[in-house]
Amino acid sequence: MSNVLVFGHQNPDNDAIMSAVVLSQLLNQVNYNGDTYQACCLGPLPAESAKLLADAGIDEPQLIESVEEGQKVVLTDHNEAGQSVAGLEGAQIVGVVDHHRFGGFTTAAPLHIIALPWGSSCSIVAKLFDVLGVVPTDTQAKLLLSAMMTDTLMLKSPTATDIDAAIAAKLGEQLGVDPVKFGMEVFLTRPSGSFTAEQMVGNDIKQFEVGDKKLLIGQYETVDKTRALGMIPEIREAMRAYQAEKGADGIVLCLTDIMEEGSQVLFEGETAVAQKGLGVADVAEGVWMPGVLSRKKQVAAPILAAAE
Ligand SMILES: [Mn+2]
């Protein structure tokens, strides 16, 4: 019997946290593979995750900075080493539950892996309850539904599929809530009205290998972009500082307005490929891209394609 660490990506969002928390619970409930599973995280919890777990009386996942040689791990909501824990190359990846593209993934041994291009990793975890013949508790249903809604921006993101909508409807029915209204309540527990420029940049940012360059792509989701638009020079300065700190070549930031359904996109550093991929040219105040809600599908994917 081993103790397996289960965790989502760096700069965790609600999906990274809840997929690790609820998947570990499920695997422990069914004594999966005879191992024990411990939910961990690679950074501080988003406000909505901290509140949901506190309300449910569940301990926060353990914050880890690295893993030891040979440690068994399950990755949720990511699979790329650049977005994962330090020491991953020496760890034993026994499982992956993810809804992202795969980037340079190899393992020494066969593994439990489920990757589906659905709207959230928690949609996949919800499906795994069915697969393993377990009915989620109301608390588990609530945590899963919260992450499904934050990750798909209340099912409005182009990453949301009919399957996500069906799973959300089922969980909502169990809880007696309207999924979209519930998602909006979760969203509004974020203290985004007081975010500093540094928080807007670093709160939700991922690193990608674009050709031979390291590109950071961040996303700040808000229900009203007016405040952020008034802070553009500060935000650009924070972008340059973050890029320098991480030793990346370029940085892209999407200020995503959920209500207006689009993103104001800013570029700093070497971003010629990024601008080409998105078909826009950077201007001082940023470029408004209507309909752009998904970093994965509408920002990272076209940029990576333009680098090929
Ligand atoms: Mn996700």
PDB file of C-alpha atoms and ligand atoms in Angstrom:
ATOM      1  CA  MET A   1       0.000   0.000   0.000  1.00  0.00           C
ATOM      2  CA  SER A   2       1.322   3.413  -0.927  1.00  0.00           C
ATOM      3  CA  ASN A   3       0.243   6.919  -0.113  1.00  0.00           C
ATOM      4  CA  VAL A   4      -0.440   8.593  -3.451  1.00  0.00           C
ATOM      5  CA  LEU A   5      -0.369  12.391  -3.721  1.00  0.00           C
ATOM      6  CA  VAL A   6      -3.151  13.835  -5.885  1.00  0.00           C
ATOM      7  CA  PHE A   7      -2.794  17.403  -7.122  1.00  0.00           C
ATOM      8  CA  GLY A   8      -3.716  19.883  -9.833  1.00  0.00           C
ATOM      9  CA  HIS A   9      -1.514  22.454 -11.560  1.00  0.00           C
ATOM     10  CA  GLN A  10       0.536  25.363 -10.199  1.00  0.00           C
ATOM     11  CA  ASN A  11      -1.415  28.573  -9.530  1.00  0.00           C
ATOM     12  CA  PRO A  12      -4.403  26.346  -8.828  1.00  0.00           C
ATOM     13  CA  ASP A  13      -7.867  27.362  -9.916  1.00  0.00           C
ATOM     14  CA  ASN A  14     -11.066  25.930  -8.440  1.00  0.00           C
ATOM     15  CA  ASP A  15     -11.014  22.993 -10.904  1.00  0.00           C
ATOM     16  CA  ALA A  16      -7.428  22.064  -9.975  1.00  0.00           C
ATOM     17  CA  ILE A  17      -8.348  22.099  -6.267  1.00  0.00           C
ATOM     18  CA  MET A  18     -11.729  20.364  -6.409  1.00  0.00           C
ATOM     19  CA  SER A  19     -10.626  17.679  -8.861  1.00  0.00           C
ATOM     20  CA  ALA A  20      -7.804  16.726  -6.456  1.00  0.00           C
ATOM     21  CA  VAL A  21      -9.990  16.905  -3.332  1.00  0.00           C
ATOM     22  CA  VAL A  22     -13.003  14.992  -4.653  1.00  0.00           C
ATOM     23  CA  LEU A  23     -11.025  12.470  -6.731  1.00  0.00           C
ATOM     24  CA  SER A  24      -8.921  11.532  -3.666  1.00  0.00           C
ATOM     25  CA  GLN A  25     -12.113  11.102  -1.640  1.00  0.00           C
ATOM     26  CA  LEU A  26     -13.610   8.859  -4.319  1.00  0.00           C
ATOM     27  CA  LEU A  27     -10.476   6.726  -4.696  1.00  0.00           C
ATOM     28  CA  ASN A  28     -10.239   6.300  -0.909  1.00  0.00           C
ATOM     29  CA  GLN A  29     -13.958   5.426  -0.717  1.00  0.00           C
ATOM     30  CA  VAL A  30     -13.523   2.522  -3.147  1.00  0.00           C
ATOM     31  CA  ASN A  31     -10.058   1.573  -1.833  1.00  0.00           C
ATOM     32  CA  TYR A  32      -8.796   1.990  -5.371  1.00  0.00           C
ATOM     33  CA  ASN A  33      -5.808  -0.221  -6.142  1.00  0.00           C
ATOM     34  CA  GLY A  34      -5.331  -0.767  -2.387  1.00  0.00           C
ATOM     35  CA  ASP A  35      -3.588   2.612  -2.014  1.00  0.00           C
ATOM     36  CA  THR A  36      -4.439   5.723  -0.009  1.00  0.00           C
ATOM     37  CA  TYR A  37      -4.873   9.078  -1.719  1.00  0.00           C
ATOM     38  CA  GLN A  38      -3.973  12.473  -0.299  1.00  0.00           C
ATOM     39  CA  ALA A  39      -5.171  15.710  -1.874  1.00  0.00           C
ATOM     40  CA  CYS A  40      -2.414  18.292  -2.277  1.00  0.00           C
ATOM     41  CA  CYS A  41      -2.019  21.629  -4.036  1.00  0.00           C
ATOM     42  CA  LEU A  42       0.866  23.539  -5.586  1.00  0.00           C
ATOM     43  CA  GLY A  43      -0.143  27.031  -4.491  1.00  0.00           C
ATOM     44  CA  PRO A  44      -2.582  28.995  -2.379  1.00  0.00           C
ATOM     45  CA  LEU A  45      -6.276  28.235  -2.808  1.00  0.00           C
ATOM     46  CA  PRO A  46      -8.496  30.591  -4.804  1.00  0.00           C
ATOM     47  CA  ALA A  47     -10.950  32.391  -2.529  1.00  0.00           C
ATOM     48  CA  GLU A  48     -13.954  30.441  -3.789  1.00  0.00           C
ATOM     49  CA  SER A  49     -12.251  27.085  -3.137  1.00  0.00           C
ATOM     50  CA  ALA A  50     -11.228  28.094   0.391  1.00  0.00           C
ATOM     51  CA  LYS A  51     -14.803  29.184   1.166  1.00  0.00           C
ATOM     52  CA  LEU A  52     -16.436  26.082  -0.316  1.00  0.00           C
ATOM     53  CA  LEU A  53     -14.124  23.751   1.639  1.00  0.00           C
ATOM     54  CA  ALA A  54     -14.512  25.722   4.877  1.00  0.00           C
ATOM     55  CA  ASP A  55     -18.322  25.689   4.514  1.00  0.00           C
ATOM     56  CA  ALA A  56     -18.165  21.917   3.948  1.00  0.00           C
ATOM     57  CA  GLY A  57     -15.840  21.353   6.920  1.00  0.00           C
ATOM     58  CA  ILE A  58     -13.186  19.775   4.686  1.00  0.00           C
ATOM     59  CA  ASP A  59      -9.475  20.331   5.323  1.00  0.00           C
ATOM     60  CA  GLU A  60      -7.650  22.304   2.662  1.00  0.00           C
ATOM     61  CA  PRO A  61      -5.346  20.185   0.486  1.00  0.00           C
ATOM     62  CA  GLN A  62      -1.754  20.106   1.697  1.00  0.00           C
ATOM     63  CA  LEU A  63       0.492  22.672   0.027  1.00  0.00           C
ATOM     64  CA  ILE A  64       3.556  20.945  -1.440  1.00  0.00           C
ATOM     65  CA  GLU A  65       6.513  22.477  -3.256  1.00  0.00           C
ATOM     66  CA  SER A  66       8.260  19.334  -4.488  1.00  0.00           C
ATOM     67  CA  VAL A  67       7.965  15.551  -4.483  1.00  0.00           C
ATOM     68  CA  GLU A  68      10.607  12.979  -3.583  1.00  0.00           C
ATOM     69  CA  GLU A  69      12.162  10.458  -5.931  1.00  0.00           C
ATOM     70  CA  GLY A  70       9.776   7.552  -6.490  1.00  0.00           C
ATOM     71  CA  GLN A  71       6.729   9.287  -4.932  1.00  0.00           C
ATOM     72  CA  LYS A  72       3.491   8.018  -6.483  1.00  0.00           C
ATOM     73  CA  VAL A  73       1.363  10.856  -7.828  1.00  0.00           C
ATOM     74  CA  VAL A  74      -1.927  11.398  -9.645  1.00  0.00           C
ATOM     75  CA  LEU A  75      -2.123  14.564 -11.730  1.00  0.00           C
ATOM     76  CA  THR A  76      -5.465  16.275 -12.096  1.00  0.00           C
ATOM     77  CA  ASP A  77      -6.326  19.159 -14.418  1.00  0.00           C
ATOM     78  CA  HIS A  78      -2.829  19.180 -15.980  1.00  0.00           C
ATOM     79  CA  ASN A  79      -0.180  16.886 -17.405  1.00  0.00           C
ATOM     80  CA  GLU A  80       2.668  19.170 -18.518  1.00  0.00           C
ATOM     81  CA  ALA A  81       5.803  19.164 -16.351  1.00  0.00           C
ATOM     82  CA  GLY A  82       6.145  22.954 -16.703  1.00  0.00           C
ATOM     83  CA  GLN A  83       2.789  23.392 -14.934  1.00  0.00           C
ATOM     84  CA  SER A  84       3.447  20.727 -12.295  1.00  0.00           C
ATOM     85  CA  VAL A  85       5.409  20.068  -9.124  1.00  0.00           C
ATOM     86  CA  ALA A  86       9.199  20.297  -8.778  1.00  0.00           C
ATOM     87  CA  GLY A  87      10.705  16.814  -8.855  1.00  0.00           C
ATOM     88  CA  LEU A  88       7.986  15.370 -11.094  1.00  0.00           C
ATOM     89  CA  GLU A  89      10.634  13.828 -13.393  1.00  0.00           C
ATOM     90  CA  GLY A  90      11.679  11.488 -10.549  1.00  0.00           C
ATOM     91  CA  ALA A  91       8.146  10.726  -9.363  1.00  0.00           C
ATOM     92  CA  GLN A  92       5.995   7.796 -10.425  1.00  0.00           C
ATOM     93  CA  ILE A  93       2.917   9.108 -12.222  1.00  0.00           C
ATOM     94  CA  VAL A  94       0.284   6.449 -11.527  1.00  0.00           C
ATOM     95  CA  GLY A  95      -2.690   8.407 -12.845  1.00  0.00           C
ATOM     96  CA  VAL A  96      -3.875  11.426 -14.805  1.00  0.00           C
ATOM     97  CA  VAL A  97      -7.375  12.924 -14.933  1.00  0.00           C
ATOM     98  CA  ASP A  98      -7.288  15.851 -17.312  1.00  0.00           C
ATOM     99  CA  HIS A  99      -9.024  17.866 -20.007  1.00  0.00           C
ATOM    100  CA  HIS A 100      -6.011  19.634 -21.519  1.00  0.00           C
ATOM    101  CA  ARG A 101      -3.750  18.924 -24.452  1.00  0.00           C
ATOM    102  CA  PHE A 102      -0.826  16.610 -23.777  1.00  0.00           C
ATOM    103  CA  GLY A 103       2.645  18.099 -23.895  1.00  0.00           C
ATOM    104  CA  GLY A 104       5.701  15.855 -23.829  1.00  0.00           C
ATOM    105  CA  PHE A 105       4.255  13.161 -21.604  1.00  0.00           C
ATOM    106  CA  THR A 106       6.092   9.864 -20.960  1.00  0.00           C
ATOM    107  CA  THR A 107       5.933   7.359 -18.097  1.00  0.00           C
ATOM    108  CA  ALA A 108       8.006   4.299 -17.154  1.00  0.00           C
ATOM    109  CA  ALA A 109       4.986   2.099 -16.375  1.00  0.00           C
ATOM    110  CA  PRO A 110       1.370   1.731 -17.509  1.00  0.00           C
ATOM    111  CA  LEU A 111      -0.910   4.179 -15.744  1.00  0.00           C
ATOM    112  CA  HIS A 112      -4.531   4.973 -14.996  1.00  0.00           C
ATOM    113  CA  ILE A 113      -5.318   7.771 -17.333  1.00  0.00           C
ATOM    114  CA  ILE A 114      -8.500   9.448 -18.408  1.00  0.00           C
ATOM    115  CA  ALA A 115      -8.427  12.482 -20.642  1.00  0.00           C
ATOM    116  CA  LEU A 116     -11.561  13.881 -22.219  1.00  0.00           C
ATOM    117  CA  PRO A 117     -11.910  17.274 -23.894  1.00  0.00           C
ATOM    118  CA  TRP A 118     -14.827  18.255 -21.668  1.00  0.00           C
ATOM    119  CA  GLY A 119     -15.294  21.601 -19.953  1.00  0.00           C
ATOM    120  CA  SER A 120     -13.644  20.767 -16.639  1.00  0.00           C
ATOM    121  CA  SER A 121     -11.639  18.066 -14.925  1.00  0.00           C
ATOM    122  CA  CYS A 122     -14.416  17.894 -12.346  1.00  0.00           C
ATOM    123  CA  SER A 123     -16.849  16.806 -15.085  1.00  0.00           C
ATOM    124  CA  ILE A 124     -14.566  13.808 -15.609  1.00  0.00           C
ATOM    125  CA  VAL A 125     -14.369  13.158 -11.860  1.00  0.00           C
ATOM    126  CA  ALA A 126     -18.194  13.263 -11.727  1.00  0.00           C
ATOM    127  CA  LYS A 127     -18.263  10.651 -14.523  1.00  0.00           C
ATOM    128  CA  LEU A 128     -15.773   8.498 -12.594  1.00  0.00           C
ATOM    129  CA  PHE A 129     -18.314   8.294  -9.744  1.00  0.00           C
ATOM    130  CA  ASP A 130     -20.673   6.593 -12.235  1.00  0.00           C
ATOM    131  CA  VAL A 131     -17.890   4.361 -13.560  1.00  0.00           C
ATOM    132  CA  LEU A 132     -16.975   3.216 -10.036  1.00  0.00           C
ATOM    133  CA  GLY A 133     -20.631   2.823  -8.994  1.00  0.00           C
ATOM    134  CA  VAL A 134     -20.567   5.511  -6.307  1.00  0.00           C
ATOM    135  CA  VAL A 135     -23.209   8.202  -5.797  1.00  0.00           C
ATOM    136  CA  PRO A 136     -21.552  11.510  -4.809  1.00  0.00           C
ATOM    137  CA  THR A 137     -22.592  12.940  -1.457  1.00  0.00           C
ATOM    138  CA  ASP A 138     -24.291  16.326  -1.594  1.00  0.00           C
ATOM    139  CA  THR A 139     -21.013  17.926  -0.519  1.00  0.00           C
ATOM    140  CA  GLN A 140     -19.103  16.160  -3.282  1.00  0.00           C
ATOM    141  CA  ALA A 141     -21.782  17.129  -5.797  1.00  0.00           C
ATOM    142  CA  LYS A 142     -21.538  20.751  -4.676  1.00  0.00           C
ATOM    143  CA  LEU A 143     -17.731  20.885  -4.918  1.00  0.00           C
ATOM    144  CA  LEU A 144     -17.766  19.251  -8.365  1.00  0.00           C
ATOM    145  CA  LEU A 145     -20.513  21.520  -9.668  1.00  0.00           C
ATOM    146  CA  SER A 146     -18.708  24.616  -8.372  1.00  0.00           C
ATOM    147  CA  ALA A 147     -15.596  23.772 -10.396  1.00  0.00           C
ATOM    148  CA  MET A 148     -17.603  22.827 -13.477  1.00  0.00           C
ATOM    149  CA  MET A 149     -19.200  26.265 -13.387  1.00  0.00           C
ATOM    150  CA  THR A 150     -16.034  28.285 -12.706  1.00  0.00           C
ATOM    151  CA  ASP A 151     -14.024  26.375 -15.334  1.00  0.00           C
ATOM    152  CA  THR A 152     -16.653  26.767 -18.073  1.00  0.00           C
ATOM    153  CA  LEU A 153     -17.695  30.303 -17.015  1.00  0.00           C
ATOM    154  CA  MET A 154     -21.198  29.071 -16.278  1.00  0.00           C
ATOM    155  CA  LEU A 155     -21.157  26.786 -19.355  1.00  0.00           C
ATOM    156  CA  LYS A 156     -20.671  29.802 -21.663  1.00  0.00           C
ATOM    157  CA  SER A 157     -17.078  28.958 -22.630  1.00  0.00           C
ATOM    158  CA  PRO A 158     -16.626  27.161 -25.975  1.00  0.00           C
ATOM    159  CA  THR A 159     -14.894  24.424 -23.954  1.00  0.00           C
ATOM    160  CA  ALA A 160     -18.249  23.482 -22.400  1.00  0.00           C
ATOM    161  CA  THR A 161     -19.851  20.471 -24.079  1.00  0.00           C
ATOM    162  CA  ASP A 162     -23.359  19.025 -24.022  1.00  0.00           C
ATOM    163  CA  ILE A 163     -21.987  16.384 -21.662  1.00  0.00           C
ATOM    164  CA  ASP A 164     -20.922  19.090 -19.182  1.00  0.00           C
ATOM    165  CA  ALA A 165     -24.398  20.600 -19.369  1.00  0.00           C
ATOM    166  CA  ALA A 166     -25.977  17.187 -18.729  1.00  0.00           C
ATOM    167  CA  ILE A 167     -23.683  16.396 -15.782  1.00  0.00           C
ATOM    168  CA  ALA A 168     -24.234  19.879 -14.334  1.00  0.00           C
ATOM    169  CA  ALA A 169     -28.012  19.473 -14.664  1.00  0.00           C
ATOM    170  CA  LYS A 170     -27.847  16.135 -12.844  1.00  0.00           C
ATOM    171  CA  LEU A 171     -25.701  17.508 -10.003  1.00  0.00           C
ATOM    172  CA  GLY A 172     -27.921  20.596  -9.801  1.00  0.00           C
ATOM    173  CA  GLU A 173     -30.970  18.370  -9.508  1.00  0.00           C
ATOM    174  CA  GLN A 174     -29.355  16.406  -6.678  1.00  0.00           C
ATOM    175  CA  LEU A 175     -28.620  19.670  -4.864  1.00  0.00           C
ATOM    176  CA  GLY A 176     -31.897  21.393  -5.751  1.00  0.00           C
ATOM    177  CA  VAL A 177     -30.080  24.338  -7.369  1.00  0.00           C
ATOM    178  CA  ASP A 178     -29.930  25.915 -10.792  1.00  0.00           C
ATOM    179  CA  PRO A 179     -26.329  25.243 -11.931  1.00  0.00           C
ATOM    180  CA  VAL A 180     -25.820  28.655 -13.544  1.00  0.00           C
ATOM    181  CA  LYS A 181     -27.232  30.595 -10.564  1.00  0.00           C
ATOM    182  CA  PHE A 182     -25.160  28.470  -8.202  1.00  0.00           C
ATOM    183  CA  GLY A 183     -22.074  29.090 -10.353  1.00  0.00           C
ATOM    184  CA  MET A 184     -22.641  32.832 -10.280  1.00  0.00           C
ATOM    185  CA  GLU A 185     -22.846  32.739  -6.465  1.00  0.00           C
ATOM    186  CA  VAL A 186     -19.559  30.843  -6.342  1.00  0.00           C
ATOM    187  CA  PHE A 187     -18.020  33.317  -8.744  1.00  0.00           C
ATOM    188  CA  LEU A 188     -19.125  36.307  -6.682  1.00  0.00           C
ATOM    189  CA  THR A 189     -17.293  34.993  -3.585  1.00  0.00           C
ATOM    190  CA  ARG A 190     -14.044  35.941  -5.360  1.00  0.00           C
ATOM    191  CA  PRO A 191     -12.701  39.229  -4.000  1.00  0.00           C
ATOM    192  CA  SER A 192     -11.757  40.254  -7.532  1.00  0.00           C
ATOM    193  CA  GLY A 193     -12.883  43.847  -6.945  1.00  0.00           C
ATOM    194  CA  SER A 194      -9.786  44.359  -4.804  1.00  0.00           C
ATOM    195  CA  PHE A 195      -7.251  42.531  -6.989  1.00  0.00           C
ATOM    196  CA  THR A 196      -3.915  44.299  -7.454  1.00  0.00           C
ATOM    197  CA  ALA A 197      -2.232  44.386 -10.876  1.00  0.00           C
ATOM    198  CA  GLU A 198       0.173  41.672  -9.619  1.00  0.00           C
ATOM    199  CA  GLN A 199      -2.758  39.448  -8.636  1.00  0.00           C
ATOM    200  CA  MET A 200      -4.469  39.957 -11.990  1.00  0.00           C
ATOM    201  CA  VAL A 201      -1.271  38.785 -13.692  1.00  0.00           C
ATOM    202  CA  GLY A 202      -0.203  35.941 -11.399  1.00  0.00           C
ATOM    203  CA  ASN A 203      -3.500  34.566 -10.138  1.00  0.00           C
ATOM    204  CA  ASP A 204      -4.128  32.184 -13.029  1.00  0.00           C
ATOM    205  CA  ILE A 205      -1.171  31.851 -15.361  1.00  0.00           C
ATOM    206  CA  LYS A 206       0.381  28.928 -17.207  1.00  0.00           C
ATOM    207  CA  GLN A 207       3.647  28.436 -19.013  1.00  0.00           C
ATOM    208  CA  PHE A 208       3.800  26.986 -22.507  1.00  0.00           C
ATOM    209  CA  GLU A 209       6.707  25.962 -24.740  1.00  0.00           C
ATOM    210  CA  VAL A 210       6.055  27.794 -27.987  1.00  0.00           C
ATOM    211  CA  GLY A 211       8.714  26.700 -30.479  1.00  0.00           C
ATOM    212  CA  ASP A 212      11.898  27.179 -28.459  1.00  0.00           C
ATOM    213  CA  LYS A 213      10.436  30.007 -26.372  1.00  0.00           C
ATOM    214  CA  LYS A 214       8.764  30.040 -22.985  1.00  0.00           C
ATOM    215  CA  LEU A 215       5.476  31.891 -23.153  1.00  0.00           C
ATOM    216  CA  LEU A 216       3.305  32.691 -20.143  1.00  0.00           C
ATOM    217  CA  ILE A 217      -0.439  32.984 -20.722  1.00  0.00           C
ATOM    218  CA  GLY A 218      -2.489  34.429 -17.907  1.00  0.00           C
ATOM    219  CA  GLN A 219      -6.197  34.984 -17.486  1.00  0.00           C
ATOM    220  CA  TYR A 220      -8.009  37.277 -15.099  1.00  0.00           C
ATOM    221  CA  GLU A 221     -11.745  36.654 -15.029  1.00  0.00           C
ATOM    222  CA  THR A 222     -14.041  39.423 -13.891  1.00  0.00           C
ATOM    223  CA  VAL A 223     -17.710  40.312 -14.032  1.00  0.00           C
ATOM    224  CA  ASP A 224     -16.779  43.934 -14.856  1.00  0.00           C
ATOM    225  CA  LYS A 225     -13.585  44.809 -16.710  1.00  0.00           C
ATOM    226  CA  THR A 226     -13.876  48.593 -16.134  1.00  0.00           C
ATOM    227  CA  ARG A 227     -11.593  48.609 -13.110  1.00  0.00           C
ATOM    228  CA  ALA A 228      -8.905  46.530 -14.828  1.00  0.00           C
ATOM    229  CA  LEU A 229      -9.039  48.729 -17.945  1.00  0.00           C
ATOM    230  CA  GLY A 230      -8.235  51.726 -15.747  1.00  0.00           C
ATOM    231  CA  MET A 231      -5.074  49.963 -14.530  1.00  0.00           C
ATOM    232  CA  ILE A 232      -3.464  48.984 -17.856  1.00  0.00           C
ATOM    233  CA  PRO A 233      -0.052  50.691 -17.345  1.00  0.00           C
ATOM    234  CA  GLU A 234       0.281  49.074 -13.883  1.00  0.00           C
ATOM    235  CA  ILE A 235      -0.839  45.724 -15.252  1.00  0.00           C
ATOM    236  CA  ARG A 236       1.729  45.904 -18.065  1.00  0.00           C
ATOM    237  CA  GLU A 237       4.450  46.694 -15.539  1.00  0.00           C
ATOM    238  CA  ALA A 238       3.363  43.713 -13.429  1.00  0.00           C
ATOM    239  CA  MET A 239       3.416  41.519 -16.567  1.00  0.00           C
ATOM    240  CA  ARG A 240       7.024  42.532 -17.333  1.00  0.00           C
ATOM    241  CA  ALA A 241       8.046  41.876 -13.711  1.00  0.00           C
ATOM    242  CA  TYR A 242       6.365  38.459 -13.678  1.00  0.00           C
ATOM    243  CA  GLN A 243       7.959  37.474 -16.983  1.00  0.00           C
ATOM    244  CA  ALA A 244      11.415  38.483 -15.697  1.00  0.00           C
ATOM    245  CA  GLU A 245      10.880  36.611 -12.428  1.00  0.00           C
ATOM    246  CA  LYS A 246       9.948  33.404 -14.278  1.00  0.00           C
ATOM    247  CA  GLY A 247      12.674  33.776 -16.911  1.00  0.00           C
ATOM    248  CA  ALA A 248      10.093  33.523 -19.703  1.00  0.00           C
ATOM    249  CA  ASP A 249      10.470  35.071 -23.156  1.00  0.00           C
ATOM    250  CA  GLY A 250       7.011  36.571 -23.425  1.00  0.00           C
ATOM    251  CA  ILE A 251       3.733  36.984 -21.603  1.00  0.00           C
ATOM    252  CA  VAL A 252       0.123  37.295 -22.711  1.00  0.00           C
ATOM    253  CA  LEU A 253      -2.679  38.345 -20.378  1.00  0.00           C
ATOM    254  CA  CYS A 254      -6.393  38.020 -21.040  1.00  0.00           C
ATOM    255  CA  LEU A 255      -8.656  40.264 -18.991  1.00  0.00           C
ATOM    256  CA  THR A 256     -11.814  38.242 -19.466  1.00  0.00           C
ATOM    257  CA  ASP A 257     -15.194  39.851 -18.895  1.00  0.00           C
ATOM    258  CA  ILE A 258     -17.686  37.069 -18.238  1.00  0.00           C
ATOM    259  CA  MET A 259     -20.743  39.279 -18.592  1.00  0.00           C
ATOM    260  CA  GLU A 260     -19.642  40.930 -21.845  1.00  0.00           C
ATOM    261  CA  GLU A 261     -18.253  37.605 -23.060  1.00  0.00           C
ATOM    262  CA  GLY A 262     -14.860  38.617 -24.361  1.00  0.00           C
ATOM    263  CA  SER A 263     -11.278  39.390 -23.386  1.00  0.00           C
ATOM    264  CA  GLN A 264      -9.012  42.423 -23.495  1.00  0.00           C
ATOM    265  CA  VAL A 265      -5.645  40.920 -24.467  1.00  0.00           C
ATOM    266  CA  LEU A 266      -2.240  42.410 -23.549  1.00  0.00           C
ATOM    267  CA  PHE A 267       1.205  41.335 -24.772  1.00  0.00           C
ATOM    268  CA  GLU A 268       4.672  41.944 -23.288  1.00  0.00           C
ATOM    269  CA  GLY A 269       8.097  40.599 -24.265  1.00  0.00           C
ATOM    270  CA  GLU A 270       8.585  38.372 -27.292  1.00  0.00           C
ATOM    271  CA  THR A 271       5.055  37.727 -28.479  1.00  0.00           C
ATOM    272  CA  ALA A 272       5.265  37.890 -32.289  1.00  0.00           C
ATOM    273  CA  VAL A 273       4.078  34.277 -32.594  1.00  0.00           C
ATOM    274  CA  ALA A 274       1.324  34.888 -30.048  1.00  0.00           C
ATOM    275  CA  GLN A 275       0.057  37.949 -31.943  1.00  0.00           C
ATOM    276  CA  LYS A 276       0.217  36.017 -35.197  1.00  0.00           C
ATOM    277  CA  GLY A 277      -1.645  33.059 -33.698  1.00  0.00           C
ATOM    278  CA  LEU A 278      -4.405  35.317 -32.397  1.00  0.00           C
ATOM    279  CA  GLY A 279      -4.451  37.414 -35.554  1.00  0.00           C
ATOM    280  CA  VAL A 280      -4.106  40.698 -33.682  1.00  0.00           C
ATOM    281  CA  ALA A 281      -1.462  43.372 -33.154  1.00  0.00           C
ATOM    282  CA  ASP A 282      -0.773  44.652 -29.655  1.00  0.00           C
ATOM    283  CA  VAL A 283      -1.804  48.216 -28.846  1.00  0.00           C
ATOM    284  CA  ALA A 284      -1.221  50.181 -25.638  1.00  0.00           C
ATOM    285  CA  GLU A 285      -4.670  49.633 -24.139  1.00  0.00           C
ATOM    286  CA  GLY A 286      -4.836  46.005 -25.266  1.00  0.00           C
ATOM    287  CA  VAL A 287      -6.950  44.374 -27.941  1.00  0.00           C
ATOM    288  CA  TRP A 288     -10.621  43.557 -27.261  1.00  0.00           C
ATOM    289  CA  MET A 289     -11.389  40.081 -28.592  1.00  0.00           C
ATOM    290  CA  PRO A 290     -15.143  39.474 -28.502  1.00  0.00           C
ATOM    291  CA  GLY A 291     -16.216  35.925 -27.678  1.00  0.00           C
ATOM    292  CA  VAL A 292     -12.803  34.936 -26.311  1.00  0.00           C
ATOM    293  CA  LEU A 293     -13.462  33.226 -22.961  1.00  0.00           C
ATOM    294  CA  SER A 294     -11.263  30.128 -23.096  1.00  0.00           C
ATOM    295  CA  ARG A 295      -7.499  30.423 -22.685  1.00  0.00           C
ATOM    296  CA  LYS A 296      -7.084  26.782 -23.655  1.00  0.00           C
ATOM    297  CA  LYS A 297      -9.177  26.704 -26.795  1.00  0.00           C
ATOM    298  CA  GLN A 298      -9.162  30.279 -28.072  1.00  0.00           C
ATOM    299  CA  VAL A 299      -5.753  31.571 -26.920  1.00  0.00           C
ATOM    300  CA  ALA A 300      -3.197  28.817 -26.216  1.00  0.00           C
ATOM    301  CA  ALA A 301      -4.281  26.480 -29.024  1.00  0.00           C
ATOM    302  CA  PRO A 302      -4.035  29.022 -31.903  1.00  0.00           C
ATOM    303  CA  ILE A 303      -0.729  30.351 -30.535  1.00  0.00           C
ATOM    304  CA  LEU A 304       0.752  26.840 -30.344  1.00  0.00           C
ATOM    305  CA  ALA A 305      -0.544  26.125 -33.850  1.00  0.00           C
ATOM    306  CA  ALA A 306       1.103  29.301 -35.184  1.00  0.00           C
ATOM    307  CA  ALA A 307       4.469  28.131 -33.804  1.00  0.00           C
ATOM    308  CA  GLU A 308       4.430  24.878 -35.772  1.00  0.00           C
TER     309      GLU A 308
HETATM  310 MN    MN B   1      -9.669  22.721 -15.582  1.00  0.00          MN
END
